[in-house]
């Protein structure tokens, strides 16, 4: 038969186990607190290091600005030196018109640019005129139905080539003169600006 432990005998190991588990739980809690404190300390140290780095950077920037300010302050002031011969004749600067009149290299460049511009304009107008003058008879030759059309009792080729083409020539000539005058005005403004 088993006998019941007396109050002093069997209760001791249970109390010892309960104390040991309580001590283990306390140790675990203390370890967790220590880990939390270590993490907090590490975070504070990192923040302190970052603040120190910012302070060092600001100090370096302040030192650099102070050095620049000192360097600027140490530069000698500029002084204006005037010639004692203030009434001396100045070298005359030739106007562009004189360059053109005397046919110097610069004058040649200016004139060559004007002539080239006017030549391009004339070439364009002549090309358009040549296409119209050569194209109309060619068109009447390739499209025979147009030869049969009459305009106010006159065959269409005779009406176009004999009468309607001349107003187109007059309009083309008027546009050519207008553009040529515009080119000359631009050239005159360029010469005036270069003075």
GROMACS .gro file of C-alpha atoms in nm:
model
  195
    1UNK     CA    1   0.000   0.000   0.000
    2UNK     CA    2   0.101   0.344  -0.067
    3UNK     CA    3   0.102   0.589   0.196
    4UNK     CA    4   0.028   0.957   0.171
    5UNK     CA    5   0.323   1.179   0.200
    6UNK     CA    6   0.336   1.375   0.507
    7UNK     CA    7   0.329   1.748   0.488
    8UNK     CA    8   0.704   1.775   0.516
    9UNK     CA    9   0.804   1.491   0.276
   10UNK     CA   10   0.633   1.502  -0.072
   11UNK     CA   11   0.557   1.869  -0.089
   12UNK     CA   12   0.925   1.958  -0.108
   13UNK     CA   13   0.995   1.834  -0.467
   14UNK     CA   14   0.677   1.997  -0.601
   15UNK     CA   15   0.769   2.329  -0.446
   16UNK     CA   16   1.120   2.293  -0.579
   17UNK     CA   17   0.984   2.233  -0.936
   18UNK     CA   18   0.743   2.526  -0.904
   19UNK     CA   19   1.025   2.751  -0.780
   20UNK     CA   20   1.248   2.634  -1.059
   21UNK     CA   21   0.980   2.704  -1.328
   22UNK     CA   22   0.915   3.044  -1.170
   23UNK     CA   23   1.288   3.117  -1.177
   24UNK     CA   24   1.309   3.002  -1.541
   25UNK     CA   25   1.011   3.226  -1.632
   26UNK     CA   26   1.173   3.518  -1.446
   27UNK     CA   27   1.504   3.452  -1.624
   28UNK     CA   28   1.326   3.439  -1.963
   29UNK     CA   29   1.144   3.763  -1.885
   30UNK     CA   30   1.470   3.927  -1.772
   31UNK     CA   31   1.645   3.806  -2.090
   32UNK     CA   32   1.361   3.951  -2.302
   33UNK     CA   33   1.384   4.281  -2.109
   34UNK     CA   34   1.762   4.283  -2.154
   35UNK     CA   35   1.722   4.218  -2.530
   36UNK     CA   36   1.466   4.500  -2.555
   37UNK     CA   37   1.698   4.734  -2.361
   38UNK     CA   38   1.991   4.634  -2.584
   39UNK     CA   39   1.783   4.701  -2.896
   40UNK     CA   40   1.675   5.039  -2.756
   41UNK     CA   41   2.036   5.123  -2.669
   42UNK     CA   42   2.147   5.023  -3.020
   43UNK     CA   43   1.873   5.242  -3.174
   44UNK     CA   44   1.975   5.537  -2.953
   45UNK     CA   45   2.341   5.484  -3.041
   46UNK     CA   46   2.254   5.476  -3.411
   47UNK     CA   47   2.050   5.793  -3.378
   48UNK     CA   48   2.329   5.960  -3.182
   49UNK     CA   49   2.579   5.856  -3.451
   50UNK     CA   50   2.353   5.999  -3.721
   51UNK     CA   51   2.314   6.325  -3.530
   52UNK     CA   52   2.691   6.342  -3.482
   53UNK     CA   53   2.742   6.286  -3.855
   54UNK     CA   54   2.490   6.563  -3.935
   55UNK     CA   55   2.662   6.795  -3.689
   56UNK     CA   56   3.002   6.715  -3.843
   57UNK     CA   57   2.865   6.779  -4.194
   58UNK     CA   58   2.712   7.111  -4.084
   59UNK     CA   59   3.040   7.211  -3.917
   60UNK     CA   60   3.232   7.127  -4.235
   61UNK     CA   61   2.986   7.330  -4.443
   62UNK     CA   62   3.014   7.625  -4.205
   63UNK     CA   63   3.393   7.603  -4.217
   64UNK     CA   64   3.387   7.597  -4.598
   65UNK     CA   65   3.155   7.900  -4.612
   66UNK     CA   66   3.376   8.087  -4.366
   67UNK     CA   67   3.682   8.004  -4.576
   68UNK     CA   68   3.509   8.130  -4.892
   69UNK     CA   69   3.398   8.448  -4.718
   70UNK     CA   70   3.752   8.504  -4.594
   71UNK     CA   71   3.894   8.442  -4.941
   72UNK     CA   72   3.645   8.688  -5.093
   73UNK     CA   73   3.725   8.949  -4.832
   74UNK     CA   74   4.098   8.909  -4.893
   75UNK     CA   75   4.070   8.970  -5.270
   76UNK     CA   76   4.201   9.310  -5.364
   77UNK     CA   77   3.943   9.557  -5.482
   78UNK     CA   78   3.940   9.640  -5.849
   79UNK     CA   79   4.059   9.980  -5.943
   80UNK     CA   80   3.979  10.164  -6.260
   81UNK     CA   81   4.288  10.286  -6.435
   82UNK     CA   82   4.232  10.566  -6.680
   83UNK     CA   83   4.472  10.692  -6.936
   84UNK     CA   84   4.611  11.037  -6.883
   85UNK     CA   85   4.546  11.093  -7.253
   86UNK     CA   86   4.169  11.099  -7.237
   87UNK     CA   87   4.153  11.333  -7.534
   88UNK     CA   88   4.353  11.096  -7.754
   89UNK     CA   89   4.182  11.014  -8.082
   90UNK     CA   90   4.016  10.678  -8.089
   91UNK     CA   91   4.068  10.431  -8.365
   92UNK     CA   92   3.781  10.483  -8.603
   93UNK     CA   93   3.555  10.189  -8.653
   94UNK     CA   94   3.457  10.145  -9.011
   95UNK     CA   95   3.089  10.112  -9.080
   96UNK     CA   96   2.981   9.814  -9.283
   97UNK     CA   97   2.872  10.038  -9.569
   98UNK     CA   98   3.229  10.161  -9.597
   99UNK     CA   99   3.347   9.798  -9.596
  100UNK     CA  100   3.109   9.730  -9.884
  101UNK     CA  101   3.208  10.046 -10.072
  102UNK     CA  102   3.578   9.973 -10.039
  103UNK     CA  103   3.518   9.609 -10.135
  104UNK     CA  104   3.708   9.465  -9.841
  105UNK     CA  105   3.678   9.099  -9.747
  106UNK     CA  106   3.399   9.170  -9.499
  107UNK     CA  107   3.216   9.377  -9.759
  108UNK     CA  108   3.251   9.092 -10.007
  109UNK     CA  109   3.098   8.849  -9.757
  110UNK     CA  110   2.799   9.079  -9.702
  111UNK     CA  111   2.747   9.134 -10.074
  112UNK     CA  112   2.790   8.765 -10.154
  113UNK     CA  113   2.518   8.678  -9.902
  114UNK     CA  114   2.277   8.931 -10.058
  115UNK     CA  115   2.352   8.814 -10.414
  116UNK     CA  116   2.314   8.449 -10.312
  117UNK     CA  117   1.975   8.518 -10.151
  118UNK     CA  118   1.849   8.708 -10.455
  119UNK     CA  119   1.982   8.437 -10.688
  120UNK     CA  120   1.797   8.165 -10.498
  121UNK     CA  121   1.477   8.366 -10.523
  122UNK     CA  122   1.521   8.424 -10.897
  123UNK     CA  123   1.600   8.056 -10.954
  124UNK     CA  124   1.284   7.954 -10.770
  125UNK     CA  125   1.064   8.194 -10.970
  126UNK     CA  126   1.222   8.084 -11.301
  127UNK     CA  127   1.171   7.718 -11.210
  128UNK     CA  128   0.803   7.773 -11.135
  129UNK     CA  129   0.762   7.976 -11.456
  130UNK     CA  130   0.940   7.709 -11.662
  131UNK     CA  131   0.720   7.434 -11.514
  132UNK     CA  132   0.405   7.632 -11.599
  133UNK     CA  133   0.516   7.729 -11.951
  134UNK     CA  134   0.642   7.380 -12.038
  135UNK     CA  135   0.375   7.196 -11.842
  136UNK     CA  136   0.066   7.349 -12.001
  137UNK     CA  137   0.143   7.246 -12.362
  138UNK     CA  138   0.255   6.906 -12.236
  139UNK     CA  139  -0.072   6.870 -12.046
  140UNK     CA  140  -0.275   6.964 -12.355
  141UNK     CA  141  -0.079   6.715 -12.560
  142UNK     CA  142  -0.119   6.427 -12.312
  143UNK     CA  143  -0.489   6.493 -12.239
  144UNK     CA  144  -0.656   6.532 -12.580
  145UNK     CA  145  -1.001   6.584 -12.423
  146UNK     CA  146  -0.886   6.926 -12.299
  147UNK     CA  147  -0.817   7.036 -12.658
  148UNK     CA  148  -1.182   6.980 -12.744
  149UNK     CA  149  -1.308   7.204 -12.461
  150UNK     CA  150  -1.413   7.558 -12.568
  151UNK     CA  151  -1.418   7.862 -12.339
  152UNK     CA  152  -1.643   8.140 -12.475
  153UNK     CA  153  -1.610   7.990 -12.822
  154UNK     CA  154  -1.227   7.977 -12.805
  155UNK     CA  155  -1.045   7.645 -12.768
  156UNK     CA  156  -0.911   7.602 -12.413
  157UNK     CA  157  -0.541   7.572 -12.513
  158UNK     CA  158  -0.561   7.903 -12.702
  159UNK     CA  159  -0.747   8.073 -12.416
  160UNK     CA  160  -0.498   7.955 -12.153
  161UNK     CA  161  -0.174   8.003 -12.348
  162UNK     CA  162  -0.288   8.319 -12.525
  163UNK     CA  163  -0.457   8.508 -12.246
  164UNK     CA  164  -0.499   8.350 -11.904
  165UNK     CA  165  -0.130   8.277 -11.849
  166UNK     CA  166  -0.032   8.646 -11.855
  167UNK     CA  167  -0.215   8.743 -11.536
  168UNK     CA  168  -0.034   8.451 -11.368
  169UNK     CA  169   0.299   8.595 -11.496
  170UNK     CA  170   0.209   8.938 -11.360
  171UNK     CA  171   0.119   8.795 -11.018
  172UNK     CA  172   0.443   8.592 -11.015
  173UNK     CA  173   0.648   8.900 -11.107
  174UNK     CA  174   0.474   9.107 -10.837
  175UNK     CA  175   0.550   8.837 -10.575
  176UNK     CA  176   0.912   8.820 -10.696
  177UNK     CA  177   0.963   9.197 -10.663
  178UNK     CA  178   0.799   9.200 -10.321
  179UNK     CA  179   1.023   8.918 -10.192
  180UNK     CA  180   1.336   9.077 -10.344
  181UNK     CA  181   1.257   9.406 -10.169
  182UNK     CA  182   1.205   9.218  -9.843
  183UNK     CA  183   1.549   9.054  -9.886
  184UNK     CA  184   1.706   9.398  -9.944
  185UNK     CA  185   1.534   9.537  -9.632
  186UNK     CA  186   1.671   9.247  -9.425
  187UNK     CA  187   2.017   9.313  -9.569
  188UNK     CA  188   1.992   9.684  -9.483
  189UNK     CA  189   1.886   9.599  -9.125
  190UNK     CA  190   2.179   9.361  -9.096
  191UNK     CA  191   2.419   9.629  -9.218
  192UNK     CA  192   2.271   9.886  -8.978
  193UNK     CA  193   2.296   9.644  -8.684
  194UNK     CA  194   2.662   9.574  -8.762
  195UNK     CA  195   2.757   9.942  -8.726
   0.00000   0.00000   0.00000
